[in-house]
Short mmCIF file of C-alpha atoms in Angstrom, two decimals:
data_model
loop_
_atom_site.label_atom_id
_atom_site.label_comp_id
_atom_site.label_asym_id
_atom_site.label_seq_id
_atom_site.Cartn_x
_atom_site.Cartn_y
_atom_site.Cartn_z
CA MET D 1 0.00 0.00 0.00
CA PRO D 2 1.22 3.59 -0.59
CA PHE D 3 2.81 5.25 2.40
CA HIS D 4 0.66 7.97 3.95
CA PHE D 5 1.51 9.26 7.39
CA SER D 6 1.21 12.49 9.34
CA LEU D 7 2.42 13.61 12.75
CA ASP D 8 -1.11 14.83 13.43
CA THR D 9 -2.44 11.26 13.48
CA THR D 10 0.58 9.61 15.10
CA LYS D 11 0.08 7.57 18.26
CA ILE D 12 3.29 6.07 19.59
CA GLY D 13 3.83 2.80 21.43
CA ILE D 14 7.17 2.46 23.25
CA ILE D 15 8.16 -1.18 23.89
CA GLY D 16 10.61 -1.30 26.78
CA LEU D 17 10.65 1.34 29.53
CA GLY D 18 14.23 1.25 30.71
CA TYR D 19 17.03 3.81 30.45
CA VAL D 20 16.26 4.35 26.75
CA GLY D 21 12.52 3.88 26.43
CA LEU D 22 11.24 5.96 29.34
CA PRO D 23 13.00 9.26 28.49
CA LEU D 24 11.84 8.78 24.89
CA ALA D 25 8.25 8.17 25.98
CA VAL D 26 8.22 11.24 28.22
CA GLU D 27 9.65 13.48 25.53
CA PHE D 28 7.27 12.31 22.80
CA SER D 29 4.30 12.65 25.17
CA LYS D 30 4.88 16.42 25.25
CA ARG D 31 3.62 16.48 21.65
CA LEU D 32 1.85 13.19 20.96
CA THR D 33 -0.18 10.44 22.62
CA VAL D 34 2.17 7.73 23.92
CA MET D 35 1.57 4.27 25.35
CA GLY D 36 4.54 2.85 27.25
CA PHE D 37 4.68 -0.96 27.42
CA ASP D 38 6.90 -3.15 29.58
CA VAL D 39 6.68 -6.78 30.72
CA ASN D 40 7.95 -5.82 34.20
CA ALA D 41 4.78 -5.22 36.22
CA HIS D 42 6.69 -3.72 39.15
CA ARG D 43 8.36 -1.25 36.83
CA VAL D 44 5.06 -0.23 35.27
CA GLN D 45 3.39 0.16 38.66
CA ALA D 46 6.21 2.39 39.92
CA LEU D 47 5.97 4.57 36.82
CA ARG D 48 2.22 4.88 37.26
CA MET D 49 2.93 6.06 40.81
CA GLY D 50 5.27 8.68 39.40
CA HIS D 51 8.71 7.30 40.21
CA ASP D 52 11.57 6.20 37.93
CA ALA D 53 14.05 3.94 39.75
CA THR D 54 16.70 4.57 37.09
CA LEU D 55 16.63 8.29 37.99
CA GLU D 56 16.78 9.21 34.31
CA VAL D 57 13.40 10.95 34.53
CA ALA D 58 12.43 13.19 37.44
CA ASP D 59 9.25 12.32 39.33
CA SER D 60 7.86 15.75 38.46
CA GLU D 61 8.25 14.98 34.73
CA LEU D 62 6.29 11.76 35.09
CA THR D 63 3.42 13.35 36.95
CA GLN D 64 3.20 16.14 34.36
CA ALA D 65 3.17 13.75 31.36
CA GLU D 66 -0.57 13.88 30.73
CA ASN D 67 -0.40 12.19 27.30
CA LEU D 68 1.64 9.24 28.59
CA MET D 69 0.14 5.96 29.80
CA PHE D 70 1.84 2.79 31.02
CA THR D 71 0.74 -0.79 30.52
CA THR D 72 1.73 -4.45 30.65
CA GLU D 73 -1.12 -5.45 28.33
CA LEU D 74 -0.38 -5.90 24.63
CA ASP D 75 -3.97 -5.11 23.69
CA ASP D 76 -3.44 -1.55 24.94
CA LEU D 77 -0.87 -1.07 22.17
CA ALA D 78 -3.44 -1.70 19.47
CA GLN D 79 -4.43 1.98 19.47
CA CYS D 80 -0.93 2.94 18.29
CA ASN D 81 0.33 3.22 14.70
CA VAL D 82 4.05 3.85 15.32
CA TYR D 83 5.92 1.36 17.50
CA ILE D 84 9.38 2.10 18.87
CA VAL D 85 11.32 -0.87 20.26
CA THR D 86 13.86 -0.02 22.97
CA VAL D 87 14.61 -3.37 24.61
CA PRO D 88 18.09 -4.53 25.73
CA THR D 89 20.42 -6.37 23.36
CA PRO D 90 22.91 -8.12 25.67
CA ILE D 91 25.46 -10.86 25.06
CA ASP D 92 25.31 -14.40 26.47
CA GLU D 93 27.88 -16.22 28.59
CA HIS D 94 29.83 -17.03 25.42
CA LYS D 95 29.90 -13.35 24.40
CA ARG D 96 27.51 -13.93 21.53
CA PRO D 97 24.63 -11.55 20.71
CA ASP D 98 21.50 -12.45 22.65
CA LEU D 99 18.60 -11.34 20.47
CA ARG D 100 15.90 -13.02 22.55
CA PRO D 101 14.54 -9.75 24.06
CA LEU D 102 14.49 -8.20 20.59
CA MET D 103 12.77 -11.19 19.01
CA LYS D 104 10.21 -11.35 21.82
CA ALA D 105 9.49 -7.63 21.40
CA SER D 106 9.08 -8.13 17.65
CA GLU D 107 6.62 -10.95 18.26
CA SER D 108 4.66 -8.72 20.65
CA VAL D 109 4.47 -5.89 18.13
CA GLY D 110 3.51 -8.36 15.42
CA THR D 111 0.37 -9.34 17.33
CA VAL D 112 -0.99 -5.75 17.19
CA LEU D 113 0.55 -4.61 13.89
CA ARG D 114 -1.92 -3.30 11.30
CA ARG D 115 -1.71 -2.14 7.71
CA GLY D 116 0.09 1.17 7.38
CA ASP D 117 1.88 0.96 10.74
CA ILE D 118 5.57 1.71 11.28
CA VAL D 119 7.99 -0.14 13.57
CA VAL D 120 11.18 1.71 14.56
CA TYR D 121 14.01 -0.09 16.35
CA GLU D 122 16.40 1.71 18.70
CA SER D 123 18.16 -1.30 20.22
CA THR D 124 21.83 -1.72 19.32
CA VAL D 125 22.33 -4.50 16.78
CA TYR D 126 24.76 -5.61 14.07
CA PRO D 127 24.25 -4.34 10.50
CA GLY D 128 21.37 -6.20 8.88
CA ALA D 129 19.59 -7.30 12.06
CA THR D 130 16.52 -5.09 11.58
CA GLU D 131 15.74 -6.32 8.09
CA GLU D 132 17.16 -9.86 8.34
CA ASP D 133 16.10 -10.85 11.87
CA CYS D 134 13.33 -8.54 13.09
CA VAL D 135 11.26 -8.02 9.93
CA PRO D 136 10.72 -11.78 9.31
CA VAL D 137 9.32 -12.08 12.85
CA LEU D 138 6.98 -9.14 12.29
CA GLU D 139 5.81 -10.65 8.99
CA ARG D 140 5.32 -14.14 10.42
CA VAL D 141 3.30 -13.03 13.44
CA SER D 142 1.25 -10.31 11.75
CA GLY D 143 0.69 -12.01 8.41
CA LEU D 144 1.64 -8.70 6.75
CA LYS D 145 4.47 -7.88 4.36
CA CYS D 146 7.13 -5.24 4.97
CA ASN D 147 7.11 -2.23 2.62
CA VAL D 148 3.74 -3.39 1.31
CA ASP D 149 1.52 -3.51 4.40
CA PHE D 150 3.81 -2.02 7.07
CA PHE D 151 7.17 -0.25 7.26
CA VAL D 152 10.25 -0.19 9.48
CA GLY D 153 12.90 2.27 10.58
CA TYR D 154 16.01 2.32 12.71
CA SER D 155 17.18 5.14 14.98
CA PRO D 156 19.90 3.97 17.38
CA GLU D 157 19.76 5.12 20.99
CA ARG D 158 22.57 7.29 22.32
CA ILE D 159 21.56 7.49 25.97
CA ASN D 160 24.37 7.87 28.51
CA PRO D 161 22.89 6.91 31.91
CA GLY D 162 23.62 9.36 34.70
CA ASP D 163 24.87 12.05 32.32
CA LYS D 164 22.98 15.25 33.10
CA ALA D 165 24.70 17.25 30.35
CA HIS D 166 24.12 14.98 27.35
CA ARG D 167 20.42 14.21 27.35
CA LEU D 168 18.06 12.71 24.78
CA THR D 169 17.14 16.05 23.24
CA THR D 170 20.68 17.43 23.16
CA ILE D 171 22.29 14.53 21.28
CA THR D 172 22.08 14.35 17.48
CA LYS D 173 19.81 11.47 16.46
CA ILE D 174 20.56 9.16 13.54
CA THR D 175 17.43 8.11 11.65
CA SER D 176 16.62 5.77 8.76
CA GLY D 177 13.71 4.00 7.09
CA SER D 178 12.90 1.06 4.86
CA THR D 179 11.83 3.36 2.00
CA PRO D 180 12.79 6.96 1.22
CA GLU D 181 9.31 8.15 2.25
CA VAL D 182 9.45 6.26 5.55
CA ALA D 183 12.97 7.52 6.21
CA GLU D 184 11.69 11.08 5.75
CA PHE D 185 8.80 10.51 8.15
CA VAL D 186 11.00 8.86 10.82
CA ASP D 187 13.41 11.77 10.54
CA THR D 188 10.59 14.29 10.89
CA LEU D 189 9.17 12.39 13.87
CA TYR D 190 12.43 12.52 15.82
CA ALA D 191 13.22 16.05 14.69
CA SER D 192 10.05 17.14 16.48
CA ILE D 193 11.69 16.39 19.86
CA ILE D 194 15.46 16.45 19.28
CA GLU D 195 16.83 19.96 19.80
CA ALA D 196 20.29 19.00 18.58
CA GLY D 197 18.88 17.89 15.23
CA THR D 198 18.83 14.64 13.29
CA TYR D 199 21.02 12.90 10.73
CA LYS D 200 19.17 10.85 8.11
CA ALA D 201 21.33 7.88 7.16
CA SER D 202 21.21 6.52 3.62
CA SER D 203 19.91 3.12 4.78
CA ILE D 204 18.96 1.12 7.85
CA ARG D 205 22.15 -0.91 7.57
CA VAL D 206 24.26 2.26 7.57
CA ALA D 207 22.46 3.48 10.69
CA GLU D 208 22.99 0.12 12.41
CA ALA D 209 26.68 0.10 11.50
CA ALA D 210 27.18 3.69 12.66
CA LYS D 211 25.81 2.84 16.09
CA VAL D 212 27.82 -0.31 16.62
CA ILE D 213 31.15 1.34 15.71
CA GLU D 214 30.62 4.30 18.04
CA ASN D 215 31.29 2.16 21.10
CA THR D 216 33.73 -0.14 19.32
CA GLN D 217 35.92 2.89 18.68
CA ARG D 218 35.71 3.95 22.34
CA ASP D 219 36.46 0.41 23.49
CA LEU D 220 39.62 0.25 21.39
CA ASN D 221 40.81 3.66 22.54
CA ILE D 222 40.37 2.71 26.19
CA ALA D 223 42.12 -0.61 25.55
CA LEU D 224 45.11 1.33 24.22
CA ILE D 225 45.19 3.53 27.31
CA ASN D 226 44.80 0.50 29.59
CA GLU D 227 47.78 -1.12 27.93
CA LEU D 228 49.78 2.07 28.27
CA ALA D 229 48.87 2.18 31.97
CA ILE D 230 50.21 -1.36 32.43
CA ILE D 231 53.45 -0.38 30.69
CA PHE D 232 53.87 2.86 32.64
CA ASN D 233 53.14 1.13 35.95
CA ARG D 234 56.04 -1.23 35.29
CA MET D 235 58.22 1.83 34.63
CA ASN D 236 57.02 3.60 37.80
CA ILE D 237 55.59 6.43 35.72
CA ASP D 238 52.26 8.01 36.73
CA THR D 239 49.83 7.34 33.86
CA GLU D 240 47.62 10.34 34.64
CA ALA D 241 50.65 12.66 34.52
CA VAL D 242 51.57 11.25 31.12
CA LEU D 243 48.05 11.71 29.78
CA GLN D 244 47.87 15.28 31.05
CA ALA D 245 51.14 16.10 29.34
CA ALA D 246 50.13 14.43 26.07
CA GLY D 247 46.75 16.16 26.26
CA THR D 248 48.37 19.53 25.62
CA LYS D 249 48.45 18.61 21.94
CA TRP D 250 45.25 19.69 20.15
CA ASN D 251 44.48 16.31 18.57
CA PHE D 252 45.24 13.99 21.48
CA LEU D 253 42.07 12.18 22.57
CA PRO D 254 41.25 12.43 26.31
CA PHE D 255 40.68 8.78 27.20
CA ARG D 256 41.47 7.36 30.65
CA PRO D 257 42.26 3.80 31.80
CA GLY D 258 39.76 1.76 33.79
CA LEU D 259 37.32 -1.12 33.97
CA VAL D 260 35.23 -1.26 30.80
CA GLY D 261 31.68 -2.54 31.16
CA GLY D 262 28.20 -1.17 30.69
CA HIS D 263 25.30 -1.91 28.39
CA CYS D 264 27.09 -0.48 25.33
CA ILE D 265 30.85 -0.19 25.27
CA GLY D 266 31.50 -3.62 26.80
CA VAL D 267 28.87 -5.30 24.61
CA ASP D 268 28.51 -3.61 21.22
CA PRO D 269 31.89 -4.73 19.79
CA TYR D 270 30.77 -8.36 20.12
CA TYR D 271 27.77 -7.64 17.90
CA LEU D 272 30.06 -6.34 15.18
CA THR D 273 32.57 -9.18 15.50
CA HIS D 274 29.74 -11.74 15.46
CA LYS D 275 28.49 -10.39 12.15
CA ALA D 276 32.02 -10.15 10.76
CA GLU D 277 32.68 -13.81 11.54
CA ALA D 278 29.32 -14.76 10.02
CA ILE D 279 30.47 -13.33 6.70
CA GLY D 280 33.86 -15.05 6.89
CA TYR D 281 36.14 -12.42 8.43
CA HIS D 282 37.83 -12.92 11.80
CA PRO D 283 38.40 -9.52 13.45
CA GLN D 284 41.78 -9.12 15.12
CA ILE D 285 42.12 -5.60 16.52
CA ILE D 286 38.57 -5.38 17.89
CA LEU D 287 38.79 -8.70 19.73
CA ALA D 288 42.28 -7.94 21.02
CA GLY D 289 40.94 -4.74 22.57
CA ARG D 290 38.04 -6.64 24.12
CA ARG D 291 40.38 -9.25 25.62
CA LEU D 292 42.59 -6.61 27.16
CA ASN D 293 39.69 -4.64 28.63
CA ASP D 294 38.05 -7.80 29.96
CA SER D 295 41.32 -8.68 31.74
CA MET D 296 41.61 -5.41 33.65
CA GLY D 297 39.75 -6.67 36.74
CA GLY D 298 42.43 -9.30 37.27
CA TYR D 299 45.21 -6.79 36.67
CA VAL D 300 43.82 -4.28 39.16
CA ALA D 301 43.38 -7.01 41.78
CA SER D 302 46.98 -8.18 41.35
CA GLN D 303 48.21 -4.59 41.73
CA ARG D 304 46.19 -4.26 44.91
CA VAL D 305 47.60 -7.49 46.39
CA LYS D 306 51.21 -6.66 45.50
CA GLN D 307 50.92 -3.28 47.20
CA MET D 308 49.47 -4.88 50.33
CA LEU D 309 52.37 -7.32 50.42
CA THR D 310 54.83 -4.45 49.95
CA CYS D 311 53.25 -2.77 52.98
CA ARG D 312 53.51 -6.04 54.93
CA ILE D 313 49.74 -6.43 55.16
CA GLN D 314 48.51 -10.01 55.41
CA VAL D 315 46.47 -10.67 52.26
CA LYS D 316 44.46 -13.77 53.13
CA GLY D 317 41.76 -12.88 55.61
CA SER D 318 42.23 -9.14 55.13
CA ARG D 319 39.24 -6.86 54.60
CA VAL D 320 38.87 -4.47 51.66
CA LEU D 321 36.22 -1.80 51.15
CA MET D 322 34.97 -1.48 47.58
CA MET D 323 33.58 2.04 47.22
CA GLY D 324 31.18 1.84 44.30
CA VAL D 325 29.94 -1.09 42.24
CA GLY D 326 27.72 0.63 39.66
CA LEU D 327 28.53 1.37 36.07
CA GLN D 328 29.43 5.03 36.54
CA GLU D 329 29.27 7.92 38.94
CA ASN D 330 26.00 9.22 40.38
CA CYS D 331 23.91 6.59 38.63
CA PRO D 332 22.18 3.38 39.83
CA ASP D 333 22.92 1.51 36.58
CA LEU D 334 24.42 -1.93 37.26
CA ARG D 335 24.26 -3.44 33.78
CA ASN D 336 27.44 -5.33 32.90
CA THR D 337 29.49 -3.52 35.56
CA ARG D 338 33.02 -4.86 35.61
CA VAL D 339 33.63 -3.91 39.22
CA VAL D 340 32.26 -7.39 39.93
CA ASP D 341 35.35 -8.83 38.21
CA LEU D 342 37.57 -6.98 40.67
CA ILE D 343 35.49 -8.16 43.63
CA THR D 344 35.67 -11.78 42.44
CA GLU D 345 39.43 -11.60 41.88
CA LEU D 346 40.05 -10.18 45.37
CA GLU D 347 37.87 -12.85 46.94
CA ASP D 348 39.89 -15.49 45.09
CA TYR D 349 42.93 -14.22 47.04
CA GLY D 350 41.05 -14.91 50.28
CA ILE D 351 40.19 -11.26 50.86
CA GLU D 352 36.87 -10.31 52.46
CA VAL D 353 35.25 -7.51 50.43
CA ASP D 354 32.65 -5.08 51.77
CA VAL D 355 30.81 -3.33 48.94
CA PHE D 356 29.36 0.14 49.53
CA ASP D 357 27.38 2.06 46.91
CA PRO D 358 24.78 4.65 47.98
CA TRP D 359 23.32 4.85 44.45
CA VAL D 360 22.73 1.18 43.68
CA ASP D 361 19.63 -0.76 44.71
CA ALA D 362 20.68 -3.49 47.16
CA VAL D 363 18.05 -5.96 45.94
CA GLU D 364 19.16 -5.54 42.33
CA ALA D 365 22.83 -6.03 43.29
CA GLU D 366 21.92 -9.24 45.11
CA ASN D 367 19.74 -10.55 42.29
CA GLU D 368 22.10 -9.66 39.44
CA TYR D 369 25.50 -10.50 40.94
CA GLY D 370 24.95 -12.08 44.36
CA ILE D 371 26.58 -9.04 45.96
CA THR D 372 25.39 -7.97 49.41
CA LEU D 373 25.81 -4.23 49.85
CA ILE D 374 26.64 -2.81 53.25
CA GLY D 375 24.60 0.08 54.61
CA GLN D 376 27.56 2.09 55.85
CA PRO D 377 31.32 1.46 56.01
CA ARG D 378 32.91 1.04 59.41
CA THR D 379 35.63 3.31 60.77
CA ASN D 380 39.19 1.95 61.15
CA ALA D 381 38.07 -1.40 59.75
CA TYR D 382 39.80 -1.97 56.40
CA ASP D 383 43.22 -3.11 55.24
CA GLY D 384 42.48 -1.73 51.81
CA ILE D 385 40.09 0.72 50.18
CA VAL D 386 39.29 0.84 46.47
CA LEU D 387 37.68 3.94 44.95
CA ALA D 388 36.00 2.12 42.07
CA VAL D 389 33.30 4.66 41.15
CA ALA D 390 33.56 8.46 41.43
CA HIS D 391 30.26 9.11 43.21
CA GLN D 392 29.78 12.66 44.47
CA GLN D 393 29.43 11.34 48.03
CA PHE D 394 32.92 9.86 47.88
CA THR D 395 34.44 13.03 46.51
CA ALA D 396 32.72 15.05 49.25
CA MET D 397 34.26 12.82 51.94
CA GLY D 398 37.74 13.92 50.93
CA VAL D 399 40.86 11.79 51.31
CA ALA D 400 40.94 12.23 55.08
CA GLY D 401 37.38 11.02 55.47
CA ILE D 402 38.01 8.00 53.27
CA ARG D 403 41.28 7.07 54.93
CA ASN D 404 39.52 7.25 58.30
CA LEU D 405 37.70 4.08 57.23
CA GLY D 406 41.00 2.19 57.00
CA ARG D 407 43.18 0.72 59.69
CA GLU D 408 46.43 2.45 60.66
CA ASP D 409 48.23 0.52 57.92
CA HIS D 410 46.08 0.32 54.82
CA VAL D 411 46.31 0.78 51.05
CA LEU D 412 44.12 3.32 49.22
CA TYR D 413 43.66 2.53 45.53
CA ASP D 414 42.17 5.46 43.59
CA LEU D 415 40.98 3.67 40.47
CA LYS D 416 39.10 6.72 39.13
CA TYR D 417 41.71 9.46 39.71
CA ILE D 418 39.35 11.23 42.12
CA PHE D 419 42.20 12.75 44.13
CA PRO D 420 45.73 13.95 43.30
CA ALA D 421 48.33 11.20 42.90
CA GLU D 422 50.19 12.01 46.11
CA GLN D 423 47.03 11.47 48.20
CA SER D 424 46.59 7.80 47.29
CA ASP D 425 48.85 4.78 47.56
CA LEU D 426 48.01 3.26 44.22
CA ARG D 427 46.50 4.34 40.89
CA LEU D 428 45.87 2.58 37.60
#
């Protein structure tokens, strides 16, 4: 059927109300009618009560969103004509793309899809996934044919959880569609809410590829800096001092070493390498960067133990305070946090680890990683302290306040460069 669509008649259904979907739903609801769908009943109930546990949307924004409704019932989506899928795309235990949430979401949309509707995907995937994996599911379940009865688009998310400067509306949005007319409509739809503007890609595959290389590039850059940190540590050279000096050149990129996890940067490269191997090419540089970044938890733990031994602190049976377990500062996001690698490595040395994070939900930490958070660190109780996440509460404590938590002889490891080098015992 010919494509005919107008913003005036658009009713949006958002499938997935996490870090990506909820801010999108709230923003679109300022202009259009939006139905937010999620399979998590507790999540939906909390949103109906006006609270977002991810802290990406303020409670006041939720209560003021008059055109936004939340549901767990697929039938409620039937009133919509544009569906935006924002579900997670993780990797499995073998580091292979896990498309089950995406396929399940596609099946759900397929049950309510009607002639003339549009389905836009925002989830990060490898090039070709929308048209080769998602569209067949939509066609099978709905009984309709793509670009004849319904249409698809792809507009990759660029949400950075906890970042109060770079928000949905202030980040340029890539858009694309399955036909030129659909691409134009999808671009116009997002342009209605994105202050920073949009970029219409030449095809869905180009848009998919652009997204997946954004974080692959970051991953490789951090891997380089992590390797440099390992080299400089062996030479007794302060890595941060080197980076500050090198940063005086206009084209030096300001990356810092650290644990690399998260829902994007620690996952997206595997989507690209999976597709590359499927077409007969074995990536070398990308996978080498992933291996190095995945090994950093073990490296940091070994540094920690060596420093304790140097200070004549008994390792086995010692107690270490892990300050922060979340993905990044001032954010409750726990997805794919690599601080858990460091905790596991330290426990393998026979060290007892207390984990303190005022931002993270204790129930979620227990359910996701089996980590029991402590309510408050004890004074003069720790042989070692690791500043793993730069929460504002930790910065406000100052070095003196943090060291007060340690015993007379203890090792302070500032993994995030929160304080000057001379105020800590160890840095990456």
